[in-house]
């Protein structure tokens, strides 16, 4: 089984991935992680803007290039179950579906998301609320600028969506509920 995950910045995608990896045995493959590795190999600074720029470069060659490169790793490792995290365009979601995957969206209110990113201490998240809101709008709302991101569009076509405004226990319960639906659908 392949689950492609799309979600707004700070919504809890990583926590969902961690849960599915630890509790359900999914191997984790991150499109953002791939971009980070590529930037590091080039000796370039790694932040959210640099990752978005690199993703645009890859998309110019192949609109589905980022998840395709990530999927190549999945095929090489051949795990029974895999997560491809950080889908940013409808085309990327369509690619994951074309290889048999389903799409899971993760979202939370913007104030909850900003509070989360400031706590996690990642270099790509060391930003003011204003910068965060700018980045979130660019990634979330339709890809109308040069970023090409359209996370809201991906989430609109997701097979399942989790809203993560509550506690960790509530998130875990929501993941279990969605996972049950996924596995029941797969056996039906």
GROMACS .gro file of C-alpha atoms in nm:
model
  188
    1UNK     CA    1   0.000   0.000   0.000
    2UNK     CA    2   0.120   0.351  -0.081
    3UNK     CA    3  -0.017   0.657   0.097
    4UNK     CA    4   0.066   0.997  -0.045
    5UNK     CA    5   0.043   1.272   0.214
    6UNK     CA    6  -0.032   1.637   0.146
    7UNK     CA    7  -0.084   1.897   0.412
    8UNK     CA    8  -0.049   2.255   0.507
    9UNK     CA    9   0.271   2.378   0.673
   10UNK     CA   10   0.272   2.275   1.039
   11UNK     CA   11  -0.049   2.072   1.015
   12UNK     CA   12   0.108   1.759   1.159
   13UNK     CA   13   0.209   1.564   0.848
   14UNK     CA   14   0.527   1.452   1.019
   15UNK     CA   15   0.336   1.332   1.322
   16UNK     CA   16   0.098   1.135   1.099
   17UNK     CA   17   0.397   0.985   0.918
   18UNK     CA   18   0.565   0.898   1.248
   19UNK     CA   19   0.250   0.724   1.373
   20UNK     CA   20   0.200   0.524   1.053
   21UNK     CA   21   0.568   0.428   1.049
   22UNK     CA   22   0.584   0.322   1.413
   23UNK     CA   23   0.237   0.169   1.457
   24UNK     CA   24   0.161   0.037   1.108
   25UNK     CA   25   0.509  -0.039   0.971
   26UNK     CA   26   0.511   0.207   0.679
   27UNK     CA   27   0.843   0.302   0.523
   28UNK     CA   28   0.874   0.681   0.494
   29UNK     CA   29   0.985   0.862   0.179
   30UNK     CA   30   0.983   1.242   0.187
   31UNK     CA   31   0.971   1.461  -0.122
   32UNK     CA   32   1.090   1.752   0.095
   33UNK     CA   33   1.370   1.534   0.230
   34UNK     CA   34   1.479   1.455  -0.126
   35UNK     CA   35   1.487   1.827  -0.210
   36UNK     CA   36   1.689   1.898   0.106
   37UNK     CA   37   1.943   1.630   0.010
   38UNK     CA   38   1.972   1.772  -0.341
   39UNK     CA   39   2.032   2.125  -0.208
   40UNK     CA   40   2.293   1.999   0.036
   41UNK     CA   41   2.469   1.809  -0.245
   42UNK     CA   42   2.481   2.134  -0.442
   43UNK     CA   43   2.619   2.316  -0.138
   44UNK     CA   44   2.319   2.549  -0.132
   45UNK     CA   45   2.141   2.696   0.169
   46UNK     CA   46   1.842   2.488   0.278
   47UNK     CA   47   1.521   2.666   0.368
   48UNK     CA   48   1.160   2.650   0.254
   49UNK     CA   49   1.215   2.907  -0.024
   50UNK     CA   50   1.519   2.721  -0.164
   51UNK     CA   51   1.327   2.393  -0.159
   52UNK     CA   52   1.036   2.556  -0.345
   53UNK     CA   53   1.275   2.698  -0.605
   54UNK     CA   54   1.436   2.357  -0.662
   55UNK     CA   55   1.096   2.191  -0.689
   56UNK     CA   56   1.001   2.446  -0.958
   57UNK     CA   57   1.322   2.363  -1.147
   58UNK     CA   58   1.242   1.992  -1.136
   59UNK     CA   59   0.879   2.053  -1.238
   60UNK     CA   60   0.995   2.246  -1.547
   61UNK     CA   61   1.157   1.924  -1.670
   62UNK     CA   62   0.878   1.697  -1.546
   63UNK     CA   63   0.567   1.821  -1.363
   64UNK     CA   64   0.567   1.504  -1.153
   65UNK     CA   65   0.944   1.486  -1.115
   66UNK     CA   66   0.968   1.523  -0.738
   67UNK     CA   67   0.736   1.234  -0.646
   68UNK     CA   68   0.873   1.027  -0.937
   69UNK     CA   69   1.225   1.061  -0.799
   70UNK     CA   70   1.091   0.974  -0.455
   71UNK     CA   71   0.898   0.678  -0.593
   72UNK     CA   72   1.219   0.546  -0.752
   73UNK     CA   73   1.349   0.505  -0.398
   74UNK     CA   74   1.031   0.322  -0.299
   75UNK     CA   75   1.069   0.082  -0.592
   76UNK     CA   76   1.436   0.022  -0.510
   77UNK     CA   77   1.364  -0.057  -0.143
   78UNK     CA   78   1.038  -0.241  -0.222
   79UNK     CA   79   0.869  -0.207   0.119
   80UNK     CA   80   0.530  -0.367   0.172
   81UNK     CA   81   0.380  -0.030   0.270
   82UNK     CA   82   0.518   0.316   0.195
   83UNK     CA   83   0.438   0.679   0.257
   84UNK     CA   84   0.531   0.943   0.003
   85UNK     CA   85   0.515   1.264   0.201
   86UNK     CA   86   0.484   1.626   0.097
   87UNK     CA   87   0.279   1.629  -0.222
   88UNK     CA   88   0.238   1.987  -0.339
   89UNK     CA   89   0.049   1.971  -0.671
   90UNK     CA   90  -0.253   1.792  -0.811
   91UNK     CA   91  -0.026   1.635  -1.072
   92UNK     CA   92   0.194   1.493  -0.796
   93UNK     CA   93  -0.113   1.345  -0.629
   94UNK     CA   94  -0.227   1.204  -0.963
   95UNK     CA   95   0.116   1.045  -1.007
   96UNK     CA   96   0.090   0.874  -0.665
   97UNK     CA   97  -0.254   0.746  -0.763
   98UNK     CA   98  -0.113   0.620  -1.094
   99UNK     CA   99   0.122   0.389  -0.902
  100UNK     CA  100  -0.163   0.257  -0.688
  101UNK     CA  101  -0.151   0.504  -0.399
  102UNK     CA  102  -0.420   0.687  -0.210
  103UNK     CA  103  -0.400   1.048  -0.095
  104UNK     CA  104  -0.431   1.161   0.266
  105UNK     CA  105  -0.466   1.532   0.347
  106UNK     CA  106  -0.371   1.685   0.682
  107UNK     CA  107  -0.479   2.033   0.790
  108UNK     CA  108  -0.507   2.259   1.095
  109UNK     CA  109  -0.594   2.620   1.170
  110UNK     CA  110  -0.321   2.870   1.077
  111UNK     CA  111  -0.261   2.985   1.437
  112UNK     CA  112  -0.222   2.624   1.553
  113UNK     CA  113   0.016   2.557   1.264
  114UNK     CA  114   0.238   2.857   1.340
  115UNK     CA  115   0.260   2.763   1.707
  116UNK     CA  116   0.371   2.414   1.602
  117UNK     CA  117   0.639   2.525   1.359
  118UNK     CA  118   0.795   2.762   1.609
  119UNK     CA  119   0.821   2.478   1.862
  120UNK     CA  120   0.987   2.229   1.627
  121UNK     CA  121   1.293   2.449   1.573
  122UNK     CA  122   1.363   2.353   1.211
  123UNK     CA  123   1.585   2.592   1.016
  124UNK     CA  124   1.323   2.610   0.739
  125UNK     CA  125   1.065   2.723   0.997
  126UNK     CA  126   1.267   2.998   1.169
  127UNK     CA  127   1.036   3.274   1.046
  128UNK     CA  128   0.805   3.547   1.173
  129UNK     CA  129   0.430   3.491   1.166
  130UNK     CA  130   0.411   3.728   0.867
  131UNK     CA  131   0.668   3.525   0.672
  132UNK     CA  132   0.492   3.204   0.774
  133UNK     CA  133   0.157   3.340   0.654
  134UNK     CA  134   0.319   3.443   0.323
  135UNK     CA  135   0.477   3.099   0.275
  136UNK     CA  136   0.156   2.922   0.375
  137UNK     CA  137  -0.051   3.128   0.131
  138UNK     CA  138   0.197   3.063  -0.149
  139UNK     CA  139   0.195   2.687  -0.088
  140UNK     CA  140  -0.169   2.645   0.007
  141UNK     CA  141  -0.383   2.858  -0.216
  142UNK     CA  142  -0.388   2.754  -0.574
  143UNK     CA  143  -0.032   2.783  -0.696
  144UNK     CA  144  -0.115   3.109  -0.867
  145UNK     CA  145   0.241   3.239  -0.839
  146UNK     CA  146   0.567   3.093  -0.961
  147UNK     CA  147   0.585   2.838  -0.678
  148UNK     CA  148   0.352   2.602  -0.859
  149UNK     CA  149   0.232   2.469  -0.523
  150UNK     CA  150  -0.134   2.393  -0.474
  151UNK     CA  151  -0.168   2.208  -0.145
  152UNK     CA  152  -0.531   2.313  -0.103
  153UNK     CA  153  -0.604   2.171  -0.447
  154UNK     CA  154  -0.442   1.841  -0.354
  155UNK     CA  155  -0.634   1.829  -0.029
  156UNK     CA  156  -0.959   1.896  -0.216
  157UNK     CA  157  -0.907   1.575  -0.415
  158UNK     CA  158  -0.766   1.372  -0.125
  159UNK     CA  159  -0.925   1.035  -0.058
  160UNK     CA  160  -0.920   1.109   0.316
  161UNK     CA  161  -0.853   1.421   0.523
  162UNK     CA  162  -0.756   1.465   0.886
  163UNK     CA  163  -0.813   1.796   1.063
  164UNK     CA  164  -0.554   1.823   1.338
  165UNK     CA  165  -0.646   2.105   1.577
  166UNK     CA  166  -0.660   1.896   1.893
  167UNK     CA  167  -0.441   1.684   2.113
  168UNK     CA  168  -0.195   1.417   2.010
  169UNK     CA  169  -0.434   1.149   2.139
  170UNK     CA  170  -0.712   1.293   1.923
  171UNK     CA  171  -0.483   1.292   1.620
  172UNK     CA  172  -0.388   0.929   1.683
  173UNK     CA  173  -0.758   0.836   1.710
  174UNK     CA  174  -0.827   1.017   1.381
  175UNK     CA  175  -0.540   0.833   1.210
  176UNK     CA  176  -0.674   0.499   1.335
  177UNK     CA  177  -1.022   0.586   1.207
  178UNK     CA  178  -0.890   0.679   0.861
  179UNK     CA  179  -0.656   0.379   0.848
  180UNK     CA  180  -0.948   0.148   0.925
  181UNK     CA  181  -1.146   0.303   0.638
  182UNK     CA  182  -0.850   0.263   0.403
  183UNK     CA  183  -0.793  -0.101   0.490
  184UNK     CA  184  -1.165  -0.186   0.479
  185UNK     CA  185  -1.196  -0.025   0.135
  186UNK     CA  186  -0.891  -0.222   0.017
  187UNK     CA  187  -1.045  -0.552   0.121
  188UNK     CA  188  -1.393  -0.479  -0.008
   0.00000   0.00000   0.00000
